């Protein structure tokens, strides 16, 4: 797997996470419960203090891709394109 591609996905997700949450009117606590992580983990991701695991990034991209408001944001920032190019090697 291309580590640069993974890092690009992680950086894009961390950078856009507050915007994505806000588009759905989700607090850090709400989002943490949906994804199955702690609120502190969400805070750490938003401040780039915690690395995302593959399972977390897949959960996050899947969750946001299925909602119109956030799917458009993902497309605009290029995250879907980055995610697909990195993870398509596994399918």
Tab-separated table of N, CA, C and O in Angstrom:
chain	number	residue	atom	x	y	z
A	1	UNK	N	0.845	-1.184	0.000
A	1	UNK	CA	0.000	0.000	0.000
A	1	UNK	C	0.878	1.230	0.000
A	1	UNK	O	1.894	1.288	0.672
A	2	UNK	N	0.469	2.236	-0.706
A	2	UNK	CA	1.184	3.499	-0.828
A	2	UNK	C	0.998	4.323	0.443
A	2	UNK	O	-0.088	4.811	0.722
A	3	UNK	N	2.066	4.492	1.217
A	3	UNK	CA	1.936	5.211	2.489
A	3	UNK	C	1.643	6.690	2.273
A	3	UNK	O	0.989	7.325	3.113
A	4	UNK	N	2.083	7.268	1.160
A	4	UNK	CA	1.752	8.664	0.870
A	4	UNK	C	0.252	8.830	0.647
A	4	UNK	O	-0.349	9.804	1.093
A	5	UNK	N	-0.348	7.879	-0.030
A	5	UNK	CA	-1.787	7.925	-0.270
A	5	UNK	C	-2.581	7.800	1.013
A	5	UNK	O	-3.588	8.480	1.217
A	6	UNK	N	-2.126	6.922	1.896
A	6	UNK	CA	-2.792	6.764	3.186
A	6	UNK	C	-2.696	8.058	3.976
A	6	UNK	O	-3.681	8.519	4.549
A	7	UNK	N	-1.517	8.642	4.018
A	7	UNK	CA	-1.320	9.883	4.765
A	7	UNK	C	-2.165	11.008	4.188
A	7	UNK	O	-2.699	11.833	4.929
A	8	UNK	N	-2.315	11.044	2.875
A	8	UNK	CA	-3.152	12.061	2.240
A	8	UNK	C	-4.607	11.899	2.690
A	8	UNK	O	-5.266	12.881	3.026
A	9	UNK	N	-5.103	10.658	2.720
A	9	UNK	CA	-6.471	10.398	3.187
A	9	UNK	C	-6.643	10.826	4.637
A	9	UNK	O	-7.639	11.467	4.990
A	10	UNK	N	-5.683	10.468	5.465
A	10	UNK	CA	-5.756	10.810	6.886
A	10	UNK	C	-5.745	12.317	7.077
A	10	UNK	O	-6.562	12.865	7.822
A	11	UNK	N	-4.835	13.001	6.395
A	11	UNK	CA	-4.756	14.461	6.522
A	11	UNK	C	-6.040	15.133	6.055
A	11	UNK	O	-6.551	16.040	6.715
A	12	UNK	N	-6.560	14.699	4.921
A	12	UNK	CA	-7.799	15.283	4.402
A	12	UNK	C	-8.964	15.054	5.364
A	12	UNK	O	-9.763	15.954	5.607
A	13	UNK	N	-9.057	13.846	5.916
A	13	UNK	CA	-10.149	13.554	6.837
A	13	UNK	C	-10.019	14.384	8.106
A	13	UNK	O	-11.000	14.951	8.589
A	14	UNK	N	-8.819	14.485	8.652
A	14	UNK	CA	-8.622	15.283	9.873
A	14	UNK	C	-8.921	16.758	9.619
A	14	UNK	O	-9.530	17.422	10.462
A	15	UNK	N	-8.510	17.251	8.462
A	15	UNK	CA	-8.744	18.657	8.127
A	15	UNK	C	-10.223	18.977	7.936
A	15	UNK	O	-10.675	20.067	8.280
A	16	UNK	N	-10.957	18.048	7.375
A	16	UNK	CA	-12.365	18.314	7.057
A	16	UNK	C	-13.345	17.792	8.099
A	16	UNK	O	-14.536	18.087	8.015
A	17	UNK	N	-12.879	17.049	9.084
A	17	UNK	CA	-13.781	16.454	10.068
A	17	UNK	C	-14.680	17.477	10.764
A	17	UNK	O	-15.896	17.258	10.840
A	18	UNK	N	-14.164	18.605	11.247
A	18	UNK	CA	-15.083	19.574	11.873
A	18	UNK	C	-16.166	20.072	10.907
A	18	UNK	O	-17.333	20.193	11.280
A	19	UNK	N	-15.777	20.340	9.671
A	19	UNK	CA	-16.737	20.809	8.671
A	19	UNK	C	-17.785	19.732	8.378
A	19	UNK	O	-18.979	20.026	8.254
A	20	UNK	N	-17.354	18.494	8.278
A	20	UNK	CA	-18.277	17.396	8.014
A	20	UNK	C	-19.263	17.206	9.178
A	20	UNK	O	-20.467	17.059	8.956
A	21	UNK	N	-18.737	17.243	10.379
A	21	UNK	CA	-19.614	17.116	11.556
A	21	UNK	C	-20.620	18.252	11.617
A	21	UNK	O	-21.804	18.037	11.866
A	22	UNK	N	-20.125	19.471	11.379
A	22	UNK	CA	-21.001	20.640	11.438
A	22	UNK	C	-22.097	20.593	10.381
A	22	UNK	O	-23.222	21.032	10.630
A	23	UNK	N	-21.784	20.066	9.213
A	23	UNK	CA	-22.782	19.968	8.150
A	23	UNK	C	-23.955	19.089	8.574
A	23	UNK	O	-25.086	19.291	8.131
A	24	UNK	N	-23.685	18.122	9.438
A	24	UNK	CA	-24.741	17.230	9.930
A	24	UNK	C	-25.209	17.607	11.334
A	24	UNK	O	-25.983	16.872	11.953
A	25	UNK	N	-24.687	18.740	11.822
A	25	UNK	CA	-25.044	19.232	13.161
A	25	UNK	C	-24.736	18.194	14.249
A	25	UNK	O	-25.521	17.980	15.177
A	26	UNK	N	-23.572	17.569	14.121
A	26	UNK	CA	-23.137	16.572	15.089
A	26	UNK	C	-22.066	17.154	16.008
A	26	UNK	O	-21.114	17.769	15.530
A	27	UNK	N	-22.231	16.934	17.286
A	27	UNK	CA	-21.172	17.305	18.221
A	27	UNK	C	-20.078	16.240	18.157
A	27	UNK	O	-20.275	15.160	17.574
A	28	UNK	N	-18.964	16.535	18.782
A	28	UNK	CA	-17.896	15.540	18.858
A	28	UNK	C	-18.409	14.294	19.575
A	28	UNK	O	-18.094	13.168	19.178
A	29	UNK	N	-19.199	14.497	20.610
A	29	UNK	CA	-19.763	13.372	21.375
A	29	UNK	C	-20.704	12.537	20.508
A	29	UNK	O	-20.615	11.303	20.498
A	30	UNK	N	-21.600	13.208	19.780
A	30	UNK	CA	-22.525	12.489	18.885
A	30	UNK	C	-21.758	11.653	17.874
A	30	UNK	O	-22.060	10.477	17.664
A	31	UNK	N	-20.778	12.277	17.234
A	31	UNK	CA	-20.012	11.590	16.196
A	31	UNK	C	-19.216	10.423	16.780
A	31	UNK	O	-19.151	9.354	16.172
A	32	UNK	N	-18.649	10.620	17.954
A	32	UNK	CA	-17.858	9.549	18.566
A	32	UNK	C	-18.718	8.309	18.824
A	32	UNK	O	-18.271	7.180	18.615
A	33	UNK	N	-19.960	8.518	19.242
A	33	UNK	CA	-20.859	7.394	19.494
A	33	UNK	C	-21.228	6.677	18.202
A	33	UNK	O	-21.325	5.450	18.173
A	34	UNK	N	-21.415	7.430	17.130
A	34	UNK	CA	-21.774	6.832	15.837
A	34	UNK	C	-20.639	5.960	15.313
A	34	UNK	O	-20.864	4.850	14.840
A	35	UNK	N	-19.412	6.456	15.420
A	35	UNK	CA	-18.253	5.744	14.880
A	35	UNK	C	-17.741	4.675	15.849
A	35	UNK	O	-17.081	3.732	15.447
A	36	UNK	N	-18.050	4.833	17.137
A	36	UNK	CA	-17.621	3.835	18.114
A	36	UNK	C	-16.253	4.116	18.716
A	36	UNK	O	-15.500	3.192	19.011
A	37	UNK	N	-15.945	5.404	18.876
A	37	UNK	CA	-14.689	5.806	19.500
A	37	UNK	C	-15.012	6.820	20.592
A	37	UNK	O	-16.150	7.254	20.711
A	38	UNK	N	-14.010	7.198	21.364
A	38	UNK	CA	-14.249	8.168	22.431
A	38	UNK	C	-14.283	9.594	21.880
A	38	UNK	O	-13.733	9.870	20.810
A	39	UNK	N	-14.918	10.467	22.625
A	39	UNK	CA	-14.943	11.886	22.250
A	39	UNK	C	-13.519	12.433	22.203
A	39	UNK	O	-13.167	13.212	21.323
A	40	UNK	N	-12.691	12.002	23.143
A	40	UNK	CA	-11.302	12.462	23.172
A	40	UNK	C	-10.561	12.038	21.902
A	40	UNK	O	-9.730	12.784	21.388
A	41	UNK	N	-10.875	10.876	21.368
A	41	UNK	CA	-10.261	10.439	20.113
A	41	UNK	C	-10.645	11.359	18.961
A	41	UNK	O	-9.816	11.683	18.111
A	42	UNK	N	-11.904	11.791	18.936
A	42	UNK	CA	-12.347	12.733	17.902
A	42	UNK	C	-11.581	14.046	18.041
A	42	UNK	O	-11.093	14.600	17.053
A	43	UNK	N	-11.473	14.545	19.263
A	43	UNK	CA	-10.726	15.780	19.509
A	43	UNK	C	-9.284	15.622	19.039
A	43	UNK	O	-8.744	16.498	18.342
A	44	UNK	N	-8.668	14.515	19.405
A	44	UNK	CA	-7.276	14.280	19.013
A	44	UNK	C	-7.115	14.180	17.498
A	44	UNK	O	-6.136	14.673	16.941
A	45	UNK	N	-8.081	13.562	16.822
A	45	UNK	CA	-8.017	13.480	15.356
A	45	UNK	C	-8.127	14.867	14.736
A	45	UNK	O	-7.393	15.189	13.795
A	46	UNK	N	-9.042	15.672	15.255
A	46	UNK	CA	-9.230	17.014	14.701
A	46	UNK	C	-8.004	17.896	14.915
A	46	UNK	O	-7.781	18.825	14.151
A	47	UNK	N	-7.220	17.590	15.922
A	47	UNK	CA	-5.992	18.351	16.185
A	47	UNK	C	-4.742	17.616	15.696
A	47	UNK	O	-3.623	18.000	16.016
A	48	UNK	N	-4.963	16.530	14.942
A	48	UNK	CA	-3.897	15.706	14.367
A	48	UNK	C	-2.934	15.182	15.429
A	48	UNK	O	-1.744	15.056	15.203
A	49	UNK	N	-3.481	14.852	16.588
A	49	UNK	CA	-2.681	14.271	17.663
A	49	UNK	C	-2.835	12.761	17.711
A	49	UNK	O	-2.159	12.097	18.472
A	50	UNK	N	-3.766	12.233	16.926
A	50	UNK	CA	-4.002	10.795	16.906
A	50	UNK	C	-4.107	10.336	15.462
A	50	UNK	O	-4.791	10.955	14.649
A	51	UNK	N	-3.450	9.265	15.155
A	51	UNK	CA	-3.523	8.696	13.817
A	51	UNK	C	-4.799	7.875	13.676
A	51	UNK	O	-5.252	7.233	14.617
A	52	UNK	N	-5.358	7.919	12.501
A	52	UNK	CA	-6.548	7.132	12.205
A	52	UNK	C	-6.140	5.718	11.820
A	52	UNK	O	-5.183	5.536	11.071
A	53	UNK	N	-6.864	4.743	12.313
A	53	UNK	CA	-6.643	3.378	11.859
A	53	UNK	C	-7.427	3.179	10.567
A	53	UNK	O	-8.312	3.968	10.235
A	54	UNK	N	-7.112	2.123	9.846
A	54	UNK	CA	-7.839	1.846	8.602
A	54	UNK	C	-9.328	1.670	8.874
A	54	UNK	O	-10.161	2.165	8.119
A	55	UNK	N	-9.653	0.961	9.934
A	55	UNK	CA	-11.073	0.713	10.201
A	55	UNK	C	-11.814	2.007	10.527
A	55	UNK	O	-12.966	2.187	10.105
A	56	UNK	N	-11.165	2.926	11.234
A	56	UNK	CA	-11.820	4.195	11.566
A	56	UNK	C	-12.002	5.046	10.316
A	56	UNK	O	-13.074	5.604	10.101
A	57	UNK	N	-10.983	5.143	9.484
A	57	UNK	CA	-11.123	5.981	8.283
A	57	UNK	C	-12.162	5.394	7.336
A	57	UNK	O	-12.945	6.129	6.734
A	58	UNK	N	-12.224	4.074	7.242
A	58	UNK	CA	-13.242	3.447	6.394
A	58	UNK	C	-14.634	3.749	6.949
A	58	UNK	O	-15.551	4.102	6.200
A	59	UNK	N	-14.806	3.650	8.261
A	59	UNK	CA	-16.092	3.962	8.893
A	59	UNK	C	-16.489	5.413	8.657
A	59	UNK	O	-17.637	5.710	8.328
A	60	UNK	N	-15.523	6.314	8.815
A	60	UNK	CA	-15.814	7.734	8.655
A	60	UNK	C	-16.177	8.077	7.216
A	60	UNK	O	-17.169	8.776	6.975
A	61	UNK	N	-15.396	7.597	6.269
A	61	UNK	CA	-15.683	7.898	4.860
A	61	UNK	C	-17.014	7.279	4.455
A	61	UNK	O	-17.813	7.916	3.763
A	62	UNK	N	-17.267	6.070	4.907
A	62	UNK	CA	-18.553	5.422	4.593
A	62	UNK	C	-19.716	6.225	5.163
A	62	UNK	O	-20.699	6.488	4.469
A	63	UNK	N	-19.608	6.617	6.429
A	63	UNK	CA	-20.674	7.378	7.080
A	63	UNK	C	-20.942	8.686	6.345
A	63	UNK	O	-22.085	8.999	6.006
A	64	UNK	N	-19.910	9.456	6.073
A	64	UNK	CA	-20.090	10.762	5.443
A	64	UNK	C	-20.460	10.654	3.959
A	64	UNK	O	-21.130	11.522	3.425
A	65	UNK	N	-20.034	9.599	3.297
A	65	UNK	CA	-20.350	9.425	1.872
A	65	UNK	C	-21.822	9.122	1.634
A	65	UNK	O	-22.338	9.372	0.546
A	66	UNK	N	-22.477	8.576	2.636
A	66	UNK	CA	-23.880	8.189	2.490
A	66	UNK	C	-24.860	9.316	2.772
A	66	UNK	O	-26.071	9.118	2.669
A	67	UNK	N	-24.353	10.484	3.117
A	67	UNK	CA	-25.212	11.627	3.404
A	67	UNK	C	-24.935	12.738	2.399
A	67	UNK	O	-23.787	13.112	2.186
A	68	UNK	N	-25.984	13.239	1.786
A	68	UNK	CA	-25.843	14.203	0.697
A	68	UNK	C	-25.002	15.418	1.097
A	68	UNK	O	-24.108	15.826	0.355
A	69	UNK	N	-25.278	15.983	2.263
A	69	UNK	CA	-24.587	17.207	2.683
A	69	UNK	C	-23.076	16.999	2.803
A	69	UNK	O	-22.293	17.856	2.423
A	70	UNK	N	-22.689	15.850	3.330
A	70	UNK	CA	-21.261	15.621	3.533
A	70	UNK	C	-20.599	14.944	2.334
A	70	UNK	O	-19.405	15.126	2.110
A	71	UNK	N	-21.359	14.206	1.556
A	71	UNK	CA	-20.787	13.592	0.354
A	71	UNK	C	-20.277	14.672	-0.596
A	71	UNK	O	-19.216	14.523	-1.214
A	72	UNK	N	-21.013	15.765	-0.689
A	72	UNK	CA	-20.583	16.877	-1.550
A	72	UNK	C	-19.282	17.493	-1.048
A	72	UNK	O	-18.413	17.852	-1.840
A	73	UNK	N	-19.132	17.602	0.270
A	73	UNK	CA	-17.897	18.146	0.842
A	73	UNK	C	-16.737	17.211	0.539
A	73	UNK	O	-15.648	17.665	0.158
A	74	UNK	N	-16.954	15.906	0.684
A	74	UNK	CA	-15.898	14.931	0.394
A	74	UNK	C	-15.451	15.030	-1.061
A	74	UNK	O	-14.255	14.973	-1.353
A	75	UNK	N	-16.405	15.191	-1.950
A	75	UNK	CA	-16.062	15.314	-3.370
A	75	UNK	C	-15.294	16.598	-3.650
A	75	UNK	O	-14.323	16.600	-4.407
A	76	UNK	N	-15.712	17.691	-3.035
A	76	UNK	CA	-15.049	18.978	-3.256
A	76	UNK	C	-13.601	18.971	-2.775
A	76	UNK	O	-12.729	19.556	-3.413
A	77	UNK	N	-13.340	18.312	-1.653
A	77	UNK	CA	-11.970	18.311	-1.127
A	77	UNK	C	-11.139	17.179	-1.715
A	77	UNK	O	-9.934	17.110	-1.476
A	78	UNK	N	-11.753	16.310	-2.489
A	78	UNK	CA	-11.015	15.242	-3.157
A	78	UNK	C	-10.797	14.009	-2.303
A	78	UNK	O	-10.044	13.123	-2.682
A	79	UNK	N	-11.445	13.934	-1.161
A	79	UNK	CA	-11.224	12.795	-0.274
A	79	UNK	C	-11.723	11.498	-0.878
A	79	UNK	O	-11.052	10.475	-0.785
A	80	UNK	N	-12.872	11.504	-1.519
A	80	UNK	CA	-13.371	10.272	-2.135
A	80	UNK	C	-12.380	9.735	-3.155
A	80	UNK	O	-12.104	8.554	-3.208
A	81	UNK	N	-11.822	10.620	-3.953
A	81	UNK	CA	-10.849	10.220	-4.976
A	81	UNK	C	-9.612	9.608	-4.320
A	81	UNK	O	-9.127	8.566	-4.732
A	82	UNK	N	-9.082	10.251	-3.290
A	82	UNK	CA	-7.902	9.748	-2.584
A	82	UNK	C	-8.194	8.413	-1.919
A	82	UNK	O	-7.405	7.478	-1.993
A	83	UNK	N	-9.337	8.337	-1.262
A	83	UNK	CA	-9.728	7.119	-0.557
A	83	UNK	C	-9.872	5.957	-1.531
A	83	UNK	O	-9.351	4.872	-1.292
A	84	UNK	N	-10.551	6.186	-2.631
A	84	UNK	CA	-10.776	5.126	-3.613
A	84	UNK	C	-9.467	4.644	-4.201
A	84	UNK	O	-9.234	3.449	-4.332
A	85	UNK	N	-8.556	5.560	-4.524
A	85	UNK	CA	-7.294	5.151	-5.139
A	85	UNK	C	-6.430	4.347	-4.173
A	85	UNK	O	-5.754	3.413	-4.562
A	86	UNK	N	-6.478	4.668	-2.897
A	86	UNK	CA	-5.682	3.940	-1.906
A	86	UNK	C	-6.286	2.590	-1.590
A	86	UNK	O	-5.606	1.561	-1.567
A	87	UNK	N	-7.590	2.539	-1.350
A	87	UNK	CA	-8.225	1.317	-0.865
A	87	UNK	C	-8.740	0.402	-1.967
A	87	UNK	O	-9.098	-0.731	-1.684
A	88	UNK	N	-8.751	0.842	-3.207
A	88	UNK	CA	-9.208	-0.025	-4.285
A	88	UNK	C	-8.236	-1.181	-4.510
A	88	UNK	O	-8.603	-2.200	-5.092
A	89	UNK	N	-7.028	-1.051	-4.020
A	89	UNK	CA	-6.029	-2.129	-4.159
A	89	UNK	C	-6.419	-3.365	-3.370
A	89	UNK	O	-5.905	-4.441	-3.595
A	90	UNK	N	-7.352	-3.209	-2.418
A	90	UNK	CA	-7.751	-4.322	-1.563
A	90	UNK	C	-9.022	-5.013	-2.021
A	90	UNK	O	-9.444	-5.976	-1.402
A	91	UNK	N	-9.653	-4.501	-3.062
A	91	UNK	CA	-10.912	-5.117	-3.488
A	91	UNK	C	-10.736	-5.892	-4.769
A	91	UNK	O	-9.772	-5.844	-5.430
